[in-house]
CSV table of C-alpha atoms in Angstrom, one decimal:
chain,number,residue,atom,x,y,z
Z,16,LYS,CA,103.4,82.3,103.3
Z,17,GLN,CA,106.0,83.6,100.8
Z,18,GLU,CA,108.0,86.6,102.0
Z,19,VAL,CA,110.0,88.6,99.4
Z,20,THR,CA,112.7,91.0,100.6
Z,21,GLN,CA,114.6,93.5,98.5
Z,22,ILE,CA,117.8,95.1,99.6
Z,23,PRO,CA,118.7,98.0,99.5
Z,24,ALA,CA,115.4,100.0,99.7
Z,25,ALA,CA,117.1,102.9,97.9
Z,26,LEU,CA,120.2,103.3,95.9
Z,27,SER,CA,121.9,106.4,94.4
Z,28,VAL,CA,124.9,106.0,92.0
Z,29,PRO,CA,126.7,108.2,89.5
Z,30,GLU,CA,126.1,107.5,85.8
Z,31,GLY,CA,128.3,104.7,84.5
Z,32,GLU,CA,128.4,102.7,87.6
Z,33,ASN,CA,127.1,99.1,87.7
Z,34,LEU,CA,124.0,98.5,89.7
Z,35,VAL,CA,123.4,95.4,91.9
Z,36,LEU,CA,119.9,94.8,93.3
Z,37,ASN,CA,119.2,91.9,95.6
Z,38,CYS,CA,116.0,89.9,96.2
Z,39,SER,CA,115.5,87.1,98.6
Z,40,PHE,CA,112.4,84.8,99.1
Z,41,THR,CA,111.5,82.3,101.8
Z,42,ASP,CA,109.8,79.5,99.9
Z,43,SER,CA,111.8,78.0,97.1
Z,44,ALA,CA,108.8,76.2,95.6
Z,45,ILE,CA,108.3,78.7,92.8
Z,46,TYR,CA,107.5,78.6,89.1
Z,47,ASN,CA,109.5,81.6,88.1
Z,48,LEU,CA,110.9,84.9,89.3
Z,49,GLN,CA,110.3,88.2,87.5
Z,50,TRP,CA,112.0,91.6,87.7
Z,51,PHE,CA,109.9,94.6,86.9
Z,52,ARG,CA,110.6,98.3,86.5
Z,53,GLN,CA,108.1,100.9,87.7
Z,54,ASP,CA,108.3,104.6,87.0
Z,55,PRO,CA,106.5,107.0,89.3
Z,56,GLY,CA,102.7,106.9,88.8
Z,57,LYS,CA,103.0,104.2,86.1
Z,58,GLY,CA,102.4,100.5,85.7
Z,59,LEU,CA,104.9,97.7,85.6
Z,60,THR,CA,107.3,97.0,82.8
Z,61,SER,CA,108.6,93.4,82.8
Z,62,LEU,CA,112.4,93.3,82.5
Z,63,LEU,CA,113.3,89.7,82.9
Z,64,LEU,CA,111.7,86.4,83.8
Z,65,ILE,CA,113.7,83.4,85.0
Z,66,GLN,CA,112.0,80.1,85.1
Z,67,SER,CA,112.6,78.0,88.2
Z,68,SER,CA,114.8,75.6,86.1
Z,69,GLN,CA,117.1,78.4,84.9
Z,70,ARG,CA,120.0,80.1,86.6
Z,71,GLU,CA,120.1,83.4,84.8
Z,72,GLN,CA,118.6,85.6,82.1
Z,73,THR,CA,120.2,88.4,80.1
Z,74,SER,CA,118.7,91.3,78.1
Z,75,GLY,CA,121.0,94.0,76.9
Z,76,ARG,CA,122.6,95.7,79.9
Z,77,LEU,CA,120.5,93.6,82.3
Z,78,ASN,CA,121.4,90.3,83.8
Z,79,ALA,CA,119.4,88.5,86.5
Z,80,SER,CA,120.6,85.4,88.4
Z,81,LEU,CA,118.5,82.9,90.3
Z,82,ASP,CA,119.6,80.6,93.1
Z,83,LYS,CA,116.4,78.8,94.0
Z,84,SER,CA,117.9,76.6,96.7
Z,85,SER,CA,119.1,79.6,98.7
Z,86,GLY,CA,116.1,81.8,97.8
Z,87,ARG,CA,118.0,84.6,96.1
Z,88,SER,CA,118.1,86.5,92.9
Z,89,THR,CA,120.3,89.4,91.8
Z,90,LEU,CA,119.6,91.9,89.1
Z,91,TYR,CA,122.7,93.5,87.6
Z,92,ILE,CA,122.5,96.6,85.4
Z,93,ALA,CA,125.7,97.5,83.7
Z,94,ALA,CA,126.9,101.0,82.9
Z,95,SER,CA,123.9,102.7,84.5
Z,96,GLN,CA,122.3,105.7,82.8
Z,97,PRO,CA,120.0,108.4,84.2
Z,98,GLY,CA,117.1,106.8,82.3
Z,99,ASP,CA,117.6,103.7,84.6
Z,100,SER,CA,116.2,105.8,87.5
Z,101,ALA,CA,113.1,104.0,88.6
Z,102,THR,CA,111.8,101.5,91.2
Z,103,TYR,CA,112.7,97.9,90.6
Z,104,LEU,CA,110.4,95.2,91.9
Z,105,CYS,CA,111.2,91.5,92.3
Z,106,ALA,CA,108.3,89.0,92.3
Z,107,VAL,CA,108.2,85.3,92.7
Z,108,SER,CA,105.4,83.1,91.2
Z,109,ALA,CA,103.8,80.1,92.8
Z,110,HIS,CA,100.2,80.2,91.5
Z,111,LYS,CA,100.2,83.9,92.4
Z,112,LEU,CA,102.9,86.6,92.4
Z,113,SER,CA,104.4,87.8,95.7
Z,114,PHE,CA,106.2,91.1,95.4
Z,115,GLY,CA,109.0,92.7,97.2
Z,116,ALA,CA,108.8,96.3,98.4
Z,117,GLY,CA,111.2,97.4,95.6
Z,118,THR,CA,114.5,99.2,95.3
Z,119,THR,CA,114.3,102.8,94.2
Z,120,VAL,CA,117.3,103.7,92.0
Z,121,THR,CA,118.6,107.1,91.2
Z,122,VAL,CA,121.3,107.5,88.6
Z,123,ARG,CA,123.0,110.9,88.9
Z,124,ALA,CA,124.2,112.5,85.6
M,7,GLY,CA,102.7,90.7,71.9
M,8,ALA,CA,101.1,90.1,75.4
M,9,VAL,CA,99.6,93.5,75.8
M,10,VAL,CA,97.2,94.3,78.6
M,11,SER,CA,95.1,97.5,78.7
M,12,GLN,CA,93.1,99.1,81.5
M,13,HIS,CA,90.3,101.6,81.3
M,14,PRO,CA,90.1,104.2,82.5
M,15,SER,CA,93.7,105.3,83.3
M,16,TRP,CA,92.4,107.6,86.0
M,17,VAL,CA,89.1,108.4,87.6
M,18,ILE,CA,87.8,110.8,90.2
M,19,CYS,CA,84.5,110.0,91.9
M,20,LYS,CA,82.5,111.1,94.8
M,21,SER,CA,82.2,109.2,98.0
M,22,GLY,CA,79.3,106.7,97.9
M,23,THR,CA,79.4,106.1,94.1
M,24,SER,CA,80.6,103.0,92.3
M,25,VAL,CA,83.4,102.8,89.8
M,26,LYS,CA,84.1,100.1,87.2
M,27,ILE,CA,87.6,99.4,85.9
M,28,GLU,CA,88.2,97.2,82.9
M,29,CYS,CA,91.2,95.0,82.2
M,30,ARG,CA,91.7,93.5,78.7
M,31,SER,CA,94.2,91.2,77.2
M,32,LEU,CA,94.6,92.5,73.7
M,33,ASP,CA,96.4,89.8,71.8
M,34,PHE,CA,96.1,86.7,73.9
M,35,GLN,CA,93.6,84.8,75.9
M,36,ALA,CA,93.9,84.7,79.7
M,37,THR,CA,91.9,82.3,81.7
M,38,THR,CA,93.3,84.0,84.8
M,39,MET,CA,93.6,87.6,85.6
M,40,PHE,CA,94.7,89.3,88.8
M,41,TRP,CA,93.8,92.5,90.5
M,42,TYR,CA,96.4,94.4,92.6
M,43,ARG,CA,96.3,97.6,94.7
M,44,GLN,CA,99.2,99.8,95.3
M,45,PHE,CA,99.3,102.6,97.9
M,46,PRO,CA,101.9,105.4,97.5
M,47,LYS,CA,105.5,104.3,98.1
M,48,GLN,CA,104.3,100.7,98.8
M,49,SER,CA,104.5,97.5,96.7
M,50,LEU,CA,101.7,95.8,95.0
M,51,MET,CA,99.2,93.8,97.1
M,52,LEU,CA,97.2,91.1,95.5
M,53,MET,CA,93.4,91.7,96.0
M,54,ALA,CA,91.9,88.8,94.1
M,55,THR,CA,92.4,86.2,91.4
M,56,SER,CA,89.8,86.2,88.6
M,57,ASN,CA,89.1,83.0,86.6
M,58,GLU,CA,87.1,83.1,83.5
M,59,GLY,CA,83.6,81.8,84.1
M,60,SER,CA,83.9,81.3,87.8
M,61,LYS,CA,83.9,83.3,91.0
M,62,ALA,CA,86.9,85.3,91.9
M,63,THR,CA,89.1,84.2,94.8
M,64,TYR,CA,89.8,87.1,97.2
M,65,GLU,CA,92.8,87.5,99.4
M,66,GLN,CA,92.4,87.7,103.2
M,67,GLY,CA,91.1,91.1,104.3
M,68,VAL,CA,89.6,92.1,100.9
M,69,GLU,CA,85.8,92.6,101.0
M,70,LYS,CA,84.3,90.7,98.1
M,71,ASP,CA,81.0,92.6,98.3
M,72,LYS,CA,82.9,95.9,98.0
M,73,PHE,CA,85.3,94.9,95.2
M,74,LEU,CA,83.1,93.1,92.7
M,75,ILE,CA,85.1,91.1,90.0
M,76,ASN,CA,83.6,89.7,86.8
M,77,HIS,CA,85.6,87.7,84.3
M,78,ALA,CA,83.1,87.1,81.6
M,79,SER,CA,85.4,86.3,78.8
M,80,LEU,CA,89.0,85.1,78.1
M,81,THR,CA,90.0,88.7,77.4
M,82,LEU,CA,88.1,90.9,79.8
M,83,SER,CA,87.9,91.2,83.6
M,84,THR,CA,86.2,94.0,85.4
M,85,LEU,CA,86.7,95.4,89.0
M,86,THR,CA,83.8,97.4,90.4
M,87,VAL,CA,84.5,99.4,93.6
M,88,THR,CA,81.1,99.8,95.2
M,89,SER,CA,80.2,102.6,97.5
M,90,ALA,CA,83.6,104.1,97.2
M,91,HIS,CA,85.2,105.9,100.1
M,92,PRO,CA,88.3,108.1,100.3
M,93,GLU,CA,90.3,105.3,101.8
M,94,ASP,CA,89.7,103.3,98.5
M,95,SER,CA,91.8,105.9,96.7
M,96,SER,CA,94.7,104.0,95.3
M,97,PHE,CA,96.4,102.7,92.1
M,98,TYR,CA,94.7,99.6,90.8
M,99,ILE,CA,96.7,97.3,88.5
M,100,CYS,CA,95.5,94.2,86.7
M,101,SER,CA,97.5,91.4,85.1
M,102,ALA,CA,96.7,88.6,82.8
M,103,GLN,CA,98.3,85.2,82.9
M,104,THR,CA,99.2,83.2,79.8
M,105,THR,CA,97.7,79.8,79.7
M,106,GLY,CA,100.7,77.8,78.4
M,107,GLY,CA,103.8,77.6,76.4
M,108,THR,CA,107.3,78.4,77.4
M,109,ASN,CA,106.2,81.3,79.5
M,110,SER,CA,103.6,79.6,81.5
M,111,TYR,CA,102.4,81.5,84.5
M,112,GLU,CA,104.0,84.7,83.3
M,113,GLN,CA,101.8,87.6,84.2
M,114,TYR,CA,101.5,90.7,81.9
M,115,PHE,CA,100.5,93.9,83.6
M,116,GLY,CA,98.2,96.7,82.6
M,117,PRO,CA,99.2,100.3,82.9
M,118,GLY,CA,97.1,100.8,86.1
M,119,THR,CA,94.1,103.0,87.0
M,120,ARG,CA,94.5,105.8,89.5
M,121,LEU,CA,91.3,106.1,91.5
M,122,THR,CA,90.7,109.2,93.6
M,123,VAL,CA,87.6,109.3,95.8
M,124,THR,CA,86.6,112.8,97.1
């Protein structure tokens, strides 16, 4: 059974700092890995999807890396802003998605 | 593109009644849709996988007679919570999976439905 772990569970940084969110998974037989953002009481917003054959994906201030062999992914958010405050979820796909518990980020103005 | 809608966005019902939640893929066809449940401050838990034209596959511990899933077309899946109880109060989120292309197996998520059972 796939187990997805996200560290840290919560993170608080001052505006302008870079954010580093970690995700690890136990079974490397995956199709892809996705990072999502979830605001309180809202649904999921897909941020980045990395196919199993890829090493990283970038979108604006976001960069996600994937090391499938070691079962790890890292989401980097550069120059954080208060609007980045949310819960970030990592999910790995192998016929179905397995989610981590999320990292709740607070960016202080 | 790849927009998924859910209706209703929130619903309050009395204990013992049934509630139907719709999930629609608006601009693509999805042979597979997924239903998740999320309790406060917890992550998403997969309830069932819905395939168009066939019976849904339920995860262990999910009562199929309580959570009825119908996937009658390539753009619509419904979840009916039967004889709802307060412990069924939760945030229900659906997703639709693309059938091919460069983003095969990517799931697109609906905005969620907040169910409160009184």
